[in-house]
CSV table of C-alpha atoms in Angstrom, one decimal:
chain,number,residue,atom,x,y,z
A,1234,MET,CA,95.0,106.3,110.6
A,1235,SER,CA,95.6,107.0,108.5
A,1236,GLU,CA,98.9,110.5,107.8
A,1237,VAL,CA,98.2,112.4,105.3
A,1238,PHE,CA,101.3,115.2,104.4
A,1239,PHE,CA,100.4,119.3,103.7
A,1240,ARG,CA,102.4,121.5,101.9
A,1241,SER,CA,99.7,124.7,102.0
A,1242,ALA,CA,100.1,127.4,99.2
A,1243,ALA,CA,100.4,130.2,102.0
A,1244,ASP,CA,104.2,128.9,101.2
A,1245,VAL,CA,105.4,129.0,98.4
A,1246,GLY,CA,107.8,131.1,96.9
A,1247,PRO,CA,111.0,131.9,95.5
A,1248,THR,CA,112.9,128.9,97.4
A,1249,ASN,CA,109.8,127.2,98.0
A,1250,THR,CA,107.9,126.5,95.0
A,1251,GLN,CA,105.5,124.3,94.6
A,1252,ILE,CA,107.7,121.8,92.1
A,1253,ASP,CA,110.0,121.9,95.2
A,1254,GLN,CA,107.0,120.7,97.3
A,1255,ILE,CA,105.9,118.0,94.6
A,1256,LYS,CA,109.6,116.6,95.4
A,1257,GLU,CA,109.1,117.0,98.7
A,1258,LEU,CA,105.8,115.2,98.5
A,1259,PHE,CA,107.1,112.3,96.6
A,1260,ARG,CA,109.5,110.9,99.3
A,1261,LYS,CA,106.6,109.8,101.3
A,1262,ILE,CA,104.8,107.9,99.5
A,1263,PRO,CA,107.6,105.7,98.5
A,1264,VAL,CA,105.4,103.4,96.4
A,1265,VAL,CA,108.1,102.7,93.3
A,1266,GLU,CA,110.7,100.2,93.0
A,1267,LYS,CA,113.3,99.2,90.1
A,1268,GLY,CA,111.8,98.5,87.2
A,1269,ASP,CA,108.8,99.3,87.9
A,1270,LEU,CA,106.5,100.2,84.7
A,1271,VAL,CA,104.5,104.0,86.6
A,1272,ALA,CA,101.4,105.3,85.8
A,1273,ILE,CA,101.5,108.4,86.7
A,1274,LYS,CA,97.6,108.7,85.8
A,1275,ILE,CA,96.0,112.9,85.8
A,1276,HIS,CA,93.1,114.5,84.1
A,1277,PRO,CA,94.9,115.9,80.9
A,1278,GLY,CA,91.8,118.1,80.9
A,1279,GLU,CA,89.2,119.3,78.5
A,1280,TYR,CA,90.0,121.3,75.0
A,1281,GLY,CA,89.4,124.6,76.2
A,1282,ASN,CA,89.4,123.8,79.9
A,1283,THR,CA,93.3,125.4,81.6
A,1284,THR,CA,92.9,125.1,85.5
A,1285,TYR,CA,94.4,121.2,85.5
A,1286,VAL,CA,97.2,120.0,87.0
A,1287,ARG,CA,100.4,122.9,85.3
A,1288,PRO,CA,102.5,121.0,83.1
A,1289,VAL,CA,105.5,120.9,84.9
A,1290,LEU,CA,104.9,119.8,87.9
A,1291,ILE,CA,103.5,116.3,86.0
A,1292,ARG,CA,106.8,116.4,84.5
A,1293,THR,CA,108.8,116.3,87.8
A,1294,ILE,CA,106.7,113.5,89.3
A,1295,ALA,CA,107.7,111.6,85.9
A,1296,ASP,CA,111.7,112.7,86.4
A,1297,LEU,CA,111.4,111.6,90.4
A,1298,VAL,CA,109.4,108.2,89.1
A,1299,LYS,CA,112.9,107.5,87.0
A,1300,GLU,CA,115.2,108.9,89.7
A,1301,ALA,CA,113.7,105.8,92.0
A,1302,GLY,CA,114.1,103.2,89.5
A,1303,GLY,CA,110.9,103.0,88.1
A,1304,ILE,CA,109.8,103.2,84.0
A,1305,PRO,CA,106.8,106.1,83.8
A,1306,PHE,CA,103.7,106.3,81.0
A,1307,ILE,CA,101.3,109.7,81.5
A,1308,THR,CA,98.0,107.9,81.7
A,1309,ASP,CA,94.3,108.6,82.1
A,1310,THR,CA,91.1,107.2,79.4
A,1311,THR,CA,88.2,107.9,77.7
A,1312,VAL,CA,85.3,109.7,78.0
A,1313,LEU,CA,81.2,108.9,77.9
A,1314,TYR,CA,80.2,112.0,77.1
A,1315,GLY,CA,81.1,113.4,74.0
A,1316,GLY,CA,84.2,116.1,73.2
A,1317,LYS,CA,87.6,115.8,72.6
A,1318,ARG,CA,88.3,112.3,74.7
A,1319,PHE,CA,86.2,110.0,73.8
A,1320,ASN,CA,88.3,107.8,72.1
A,1321,GLY,CA,92.2,107.0,72.1
A,1322,PRO,CA,93.1,109.7,69.5
A,1323,ASP,CA,91.1,112.8,70.3
A,1324,MET,CA,92.5,111.8,74.4
A,1325,LEU,CA,96.3,111.9,72.4
A,1326,TRP,CA,95.2,115.2,70.5
A,1327,THR,CA,94.1,117.4,73.4
A,1328,ALA,CA,96.2,115.5,75.9
A,1329,ALA,CA,99.1,117.3,72.7
A,1330,VAL,CA,97.4,120.3,72.8
A,1331,ASN,CA,97.1,121.1,77.1
A,1332,GLY,CA,100.9,120.8,77.0
A,1333,PHE,CA,101.0,117.1,77.8
A,1334,THR,CA,103.5,115.5,74.6
A,1335,PHE,CA,106.4,113.1,75.3
A,1336,GLY,CA,109.0,116.6,74.4
A,1337,SER,CA,107.2,117.8,77.9
A,1338,MET,CA,107.3,114.7,80.3
A,1339,ASN,CA,110.6,112.7,78.8
A,1340,ALA,CA,107.3,110.1,78.8
A,1341,PRO,CA,105.1,108.8,76.6
A,1342,PHE,CA,101.3,109.2,78.3
A,1343,ILE,CA,98.6,106.7,76.7
A,1344,SER,CA,95.1,105.7,76.9
A,1345,ALA,CA,94.2,103.4,79.3
A,1346,ASP,CA,91.3,102.1,78.3
A,1347,GLY,CA,92.8,102.0,74.5
A,1348,LEU,CA,91.0,103.2,71.2
A,1349,LEU,CA,88.2,102.4,71.9
A,1350,GLY,CA,87.6,102.8,75.7
A,1351,ASP,CA,86.9,99.0,76.1
A,1352,ASP,CA,90.3,97.6,76.9
A,1353,SER,CA,90.6,96.9,80.4
A,1354,VAL,CA,90.2,94.6,83.4
A,1355,LYS,CA,87.5,92.9,85.2
A,1356,VAL,CA,88.0,93.0,89.1
A,1357,PRO,CA,85.6,91.4,91.1
A,1358,ILE,CA,83.7,94.4,94.5
A,1359,GLY,CA,81.2,92.9,96.1
A,1360,GLY,CA,79.3,96.4,96.7
A,1361,GLU,CA,76.0,96.6,97.8
A,1362,TYR,CA,75.2,98.5,94.0
A,1363,ILE,CA,78.7,97.3,91.8
A,1364,GLY,CA,79.7,93.4,91.9
A,1365,GLU,CA,82.0,93.7,89.9
A,1366,ILE,CA,84.1,96.7,87.7
A,1367,THR,CA,86.5,97.6,85.2
A,1368,VAL,CA,89.5,99.2,85.6
A,1369,ALA,CA,91.3,100.0,82.2
A,1370,SER,CA,94.1,98.1,81.4
A,1371,ALA,CA,97.1,99.6,81.6
A,1372,ILE,CA,96.7,101.0,85.3
A,1373,ALA,CA,95.6,97.1,85.5
A,1374,LYS,CA,98.9,95.7,84.0
A,1375,ALA,CA,101.5,98.5,86.0
A,1376,ASP,CA,103.5,97.9,88.1
A,1377,ALA,CA,103.0,100.8,90.5
A,1378,MET,CA,100.3,103.8,90.0
A,1379,ILE,CA,101.1,108.2,91.4
A,1380,MET,CA,97.7,109.5,91.1
A,1381,ILE,CA,97.7,112.9,90.6
A,1382,SER,CA,93.6,114.9,91.4
A,1383,HIS,CA,93.1,118.1,91.2
A,1384,CYS,CA,90.5,119.3,94.2
A,1385,LYS,CA,87.9,121.1,93.0
A,1386,GLY,CA,83.5,120.8,92.4
A,1387,HIS,CA,82.0,118.4,91.1
A,1388,PRO,CA,77.7,118.6,90.0
A,1389,ALA,CA,77.7,114.6,90.5
A,1390,SER,CA,79.6,113.9,94.2
A,1391,GLY,CA,80.1,117.8,95.1
A,1392,PHE,CA,84.0,117.2,95.1
A,1393,GLY,CA,86.3,116.3,92.9
A,1394,GLY,CA,89.7,114.6,94.1
A,1395,ALA,CA,91.5,110.7,95.1
A,1396,VAL,CA,88.0,109.0,95.5
A,1397,LYS,CA,86.4,110.0,92.4
A,1398,ASN,CA,90.0,109.8,90.0
A,1399,LEU,CA,90.5,105.6,91.0
A,1400,GLY,CA,86.5,105.7,91.2
A,1401,MET,CA,85.3,107.0,87.4
A,1402,GLY,CA,88.8,107.9,85.7
A,1403,CYS,CA,90.9,105.1,86.2
A,1404,LEU,CA,88.1,102.7,84.2
A,1405,ASP,CA,86.6,101.4,81.3
A,1406,LYS,CA,83.8,103.2,78.7
A,1407,GLU,CA,81.7,99.8,81.1
A,1408,GLY,CA,83.0,100.8,84.4
A,1409,LYS,CA,82.1,104.3,83.7
A,1410,ALA,CA,78.6,103.1,82.5
A,1411,LYS,CA,77.8,101.4,85.7
A,1412,VAL,CA,78.8,103.8,87.8
A,1413,HIS,CA,76.7,106.6,85.8
A,1414,SER,CA,73.7,104.6,85.6
A,1415,PRO,CA,71.3,106.5,88.0
A,1416,GLY,CA,72.3,109.5,85.8
A,1417,MET,CA,69.1,107.9,83.3
A,1418,PRO,CA,66.5,111.7,82.7
A,1419,ASP,CA,63.1,111.0,82.3
A,1420,ILE,CA,61.8,113.7,79.5
A,1421,ASP,CA,58.8,115.9,79.8
A,1422,THR,CA,57.2,115.5,76.9
A,1423,GLU,CA,54.3,118.6,77.7
A,1424,THR,CA,57.4,121.2,77.6
A,1425,CYS,CA,59.5,119.3,75.5
A,1426,ILE,CA,59.0,121.0,71.9
A,1427,GLY,CA,60.7,119.3,70.0
A,1428,CYS,CA,64.0,121.2,69.0
A,1429,GLY,CA,66.7,117.9,69.1
A,1430,LYS,CA,69.0,119.8,70.9
A,1431,CYS,CA,69.2,117.4,73.3
A,1432,VAL,CA,69.1,114.0,70.8
A,1433,ARG,CA,72.1,115.8,68.8
A,1434,ALA,CA,73.9,116.4,71.9
A,1435,CYS,CA,74.0,112.7,72.9
A,1436,PRO,CA,76.4,110.6,71.5
A,1437,TRP,CA,75.1,107.4,72.8
A,1438,ASN,CA,72.5,108.2,70.1
A,1439,ALA,CA,69.7,106.6,73.1
A,1440,ILE,CA,67.1,109.9,72.4
A,1441,TYR,CA,65.1,110.2,69.4
A,1442,LEU,CA,62.2,112.3,68.3
A,1443,GLU,CA,58.3,111.2,67.2
A,1444,ASN,CA,55.6,113.5,66.7
A,1445,GLY,CA,57.9,116.6,67.7
A,1446,LYS,CA,58.6,115.5,71.4
A,1447,ALA,CA,62.2,114.1,72.7
A,1448,PHE,CA,62.4,110.4,74.1
A,1449,VAL,CA,65.2,108.8,76.3
A,1450,ASP,CA,65.9,105.3,74.6
A,1451,LYS,CA,67.2,103.7,78.3
A,1452,SER,CA,68.7,99.7,76.6
A,1453,MET,CA,71.5,103.0,75.0
A,1454,CYS,CA,71.5,105.5,77.3
A,1455,MET,CA,74.6,105.4,79.3
A,1456,GLY,CA,72.9,108.1,82.1
A,1457,GLU,CA,76.3,110.4,81.4
A,1458,LEU,CA,73.7,113.9,81.2
A,1459,SER,CA,75.3,115.3,78.3
A,1460,CYS,CA,72.3,116.2,76.8
A,1461,LEU,CA,70.9,117.9,80.5
A,1462,GLY,CA,73.1,121.0,78.9
A,1463,SER,CA,71.8,120.9,75.8
A,1464,CYS,CA,68.3,121.8,77.1
A,1465,SER,CA,66.7,125.8,77.2
A,1466,PHE,CA,63.6,124.4,78.0
A,1467,ASP,CA,64.5,122.4,81.7
A,1468,SER,CA,63.2,119.5,79.6
A,1469,ILE,CA,65.2,116.9,80.9
A,1470,MET,CA,65.0,115.7,84.1
A,1471,PRO,CA,67.7,113.1,85.5
A,1472,HIS,CA,66.0,110.7,88.6
A,1473,GLU,CA,66.0,112.6,92.2
A,1474,GLY,CA,68.5,112.5,94.5
A,1475,TYR,CA,70.1,110.3,91.6
A,1476,THR,CA,73.8,111.6,93.0
A,1477,ILE,CA,73.3,110.4,96.0
A,1478,GLU,CA,73.5,106.4,94.6
A,1479,LEU,CA,76.0,107.5,91.8
A,1480,GLN,CA,78.4,108.8,95.2
A,1481,ALA,CA,78.3,105.1,96.5
A,1482,ARG,CA,78.6,103.6,93.5
A,1483,LEU,CA,81.9,106.1,93.2
A,1484,GLY,CA,83.3,105.1,96.5
A,1485,GLU,CA,82.2,101.6,95.9
A,1486,ALA,CA,84.1,101.6,91.9
A,1487,ALA,CA,87.5,103.3,93.8
A,1488,LEU,CA,88.4,99.5,95.4
A,1489,GLY,CA,88.6,98.5,91.8
A,1490,PRO,CA,91.5,99.7,90.6
A,1491,VAL,CA,92.8,99.8,94.7
A,1492,LYS,CA,92.5,96.0,94.4
A,1493,LEU,CA,95.0,95.3,91.6
A,1494,LEU,CA,98.2,98.0,93.0
A,1495,PRO,CA,97.8,97.1,97.1
A,1496,GLU,CA,100.3,99.5,98.9
A,1497,LYS,CA,101.1,101.0,95.3
A,1498,ILE,CA,99.9,103.7,94.6
A,1499,GLY,CA,100.7,107.3,96.2
A,1500,TYR,CA,98.4,110.1,96.1
A,1501,ILE,CA,98.6,113.8,95.3
A,1502,ASN,CA,96.3,116.6,95.6
A,1503,TRP,CA,97.1,119.2,94.3
A,1504,VAL,CA,94.2,122.5,96.0
A,1505,PHE,CA,94.2,125.0,93.3
A,1506,ASP,CA,92.8,126.4,90.9
A,1507,LEU,CA,88.9,125.6,93.0
A,1508,THR,CA,86.7,125.4,89.9
A,1509,PRO,CA,82.9,125.2,90.8
A,1510,GLY,CA,82.9,122.7,88.0
A,1511,CYS,CA,85.3,119.3,86.6
A,1512,ASP,CA,88.3,119.5,84.7
A,1513,CYS,CA,86.5,117.7,82.5
A,1514,PHE,CA,83.9,120.7,81.1
A,1515,ASN,CA,85.5,122.5,78.4
A,1516,PHE,CA,85.8,125.6,79.8
A,1517,SER,CA,87.2,126.8,83.4
A,1518,ALA,CA,84.7,129.2,85.5
A,1519,PRO,CA,86.1,131.8,88.4
A,1520,ALA,CA,87.5,129.6,91.4
A,1521,PHE,CA,84.7,129.6,94.7
A,1522,ALA,CA,88.0,130.0,97.1
A,1523,GLY,CA,91.5,130.5,97.5
A,1524,ASN,CA,94.2,128.1,96.7
A,1525,VAL,CA,94.9,125.9,100.1
A,1526,GLY,CA,98.3,124.2,98.3
A,1527,ILE,CA,99.8,120.2,98.0
A,1528,LEU,CA,98.8,116.9,99.8
A,1529,ALA,CA,100.0,112.6,99.7
A,1530,SER,CA,99.2,110.2,101.6
A,1531,MET,CA,99.6,106.2,100.3
A,1532,ASP,CA,95.6,106.3,101.6
A,1533,PRO,CA,92.9,108.2,99.6
A,1534,VAL,CA,90.0,108.2,101.4
A,1535,ALA,CA,92.3,109.8,103.8
A,1536,ILE,CA,93.7,112.4,101.8
A,1537,ASP,CA,89.8,113.7,100.1
A,1538,LYS,CA,88.8,114.4,103.9
A,1539,ALA,CA,91.4,116.3,104.8
A,1540,SER,CA,91.5,118.2,101.1
A,1541,LEU,CA,88.0,118.9,102.4
A,1542,ASP,CA,88.7,120.3,105.3
A,1543,LEU,CA,90.9,122.1,104.4
A,1544,VAL,CA,88.8,123.9,101.9
A,1545,ASN,CA,86.1,124.0,104.2
A,1546,LYS,CA,88.5,126.3,106.5
A,1547,LYS,CA,89.5,128.1,103.6
A,1548,ILE,CA,86.6,129.2,102.8
A,1549,ASN,CA,85.5,129.6,106.1
A,1550,GLU,CA,88.3,132.0,106.9
A,1551,GLU,CA,87.5,133.5,103.4
A,1552,GLY,CA,83.4,134.3,104.9
A,1553,CYS,CA,82.7,133.6,100.1
A,1554,MET,CA,80.1,129.9,102.2
A,1555,HIS,CA,79.6,127.6,104.3
A,1556,SER,CA,81.5,124.7,103.2
A,1557,ILE,CA,81.9,123.3,99.1
A,1558,GLU,CA,78.5,121.7,99.7
A,1559,ASP,CA,77.0,124.8,99.0
A,1560,VAL,CA,78.3,124.7,94.8
A,1561,TRP,CA,76.2,122.4,93.9
A,1562,GLY,CA,74.2,121.4,96.8
A,1563,ILE,CA,76.0,118.2,97.5
A,1564,ASP,CA,77.4,115.7,100.8
A,1565,PRO,CA,80.6,115.3,98.7
A,1566,MET,CA,80.7,112.9,102.1
A,1567,ILE,CA,78.4,109.9,101.1
A,1568,HIS,CA,81.0,108.7,97.8
A,1569,LEU,CA,83.8,109.7,101.1
A,1570,GLU,CA,81.6,107.2,103.7
A,1571,ARG,CA,81.2,105.0,101.0
A,1572,ALA,CA,84.3,103.9,100.4
A,1573,ALA,CA,85.4,103.8,103.6
A,1574,LYS,CA,82.7,101.3,103.4
A,1575,ILE,CA,83.9,99.0,101.4
A,1576,GLY,CA,87.5,99.1,101.9
A,1577,VAL,CA,89.2,101.4,99.5
A,1578,GLY,CA,91.1,103.9,102.6
A,1579,SER,CA,89.7,105.5,105.9
A,1580,LEU,CA,88.0,108.3,106.8
A,1581,GLU,CA,90.9,108.8,109.6
A,1582,TYR,CA,94.0,110.7,109.8
A,1583,SER,CA,96.5,112.9,110.8
A,1584,LEU,CA,98.1,115.8,108.8
A,1585,ASP,CA,102.1,116.3,108.7
A,1586,ILE,CA,102.3,119.8,108.3
């Protein structure tokens, strides 16, 4: 049974700020040794998003790493879809605009998978769906990692926390494509009007128009579904049940960073601003439930299971829904159970309040 530490949002006040809670919880995950190059894995938010983990909290972690004798760097990986984080320069620009600069962090921000998102290390997984995964080099070559995850809903996995941050956020583009591959869509040519919006939305040029209809070139498609939101006629359809296989792949891929950094990853889950969608969106929707608090653990599966349980408890207290599954109609336990099965962590936990 894994130990998870929890500090409640209800206890935040003038003498017990979120900064104070982060400092206290950091001591519960002692992974930093003197001289370690320490990746602080964050999500800096897409340009336009405003609910990512606040820069002042990341700065606090960077300072704590230095106090422990480590050499911190802030990092994230480039994305498969369009937007302002598709390559290294865009990633650093967005991070800076959103508040993650050397001046604010007192530590550099690094694009973990390099200039084009292909700088990585191959790791054997041996999963049912994924035999080998590619982990971003700056994470793979670090001595230790502090991963801070904003817990929220997610349209593909139902919930995003530490396991998703491992199984998607720590991968290069090739790795992300392996996880996303079940999302390759079909286009209903009966309802397609050939407007071309999906063609323009796809960053991989995988959609083309022919005789006034759109078609997908499956050899070029990455399955990240940028096209889905561009269609006003519901003509683009992911395969039925694709989120089940995607979640299984996500859980398996999470083993990659864990294998590379055994006992050297500490996890912090920030359960505030419970938005329906992820920080990859270029906007922030209203929260579907109130703030919960901050958790820390050495086990990514346990911390996510504890976070989910606390979120569902909050949902029930407020009477807004039955559970987080109601947000997208997706059971997030699928990827947590797969992660536990392959050895990423344990679903069994004790909660230290």
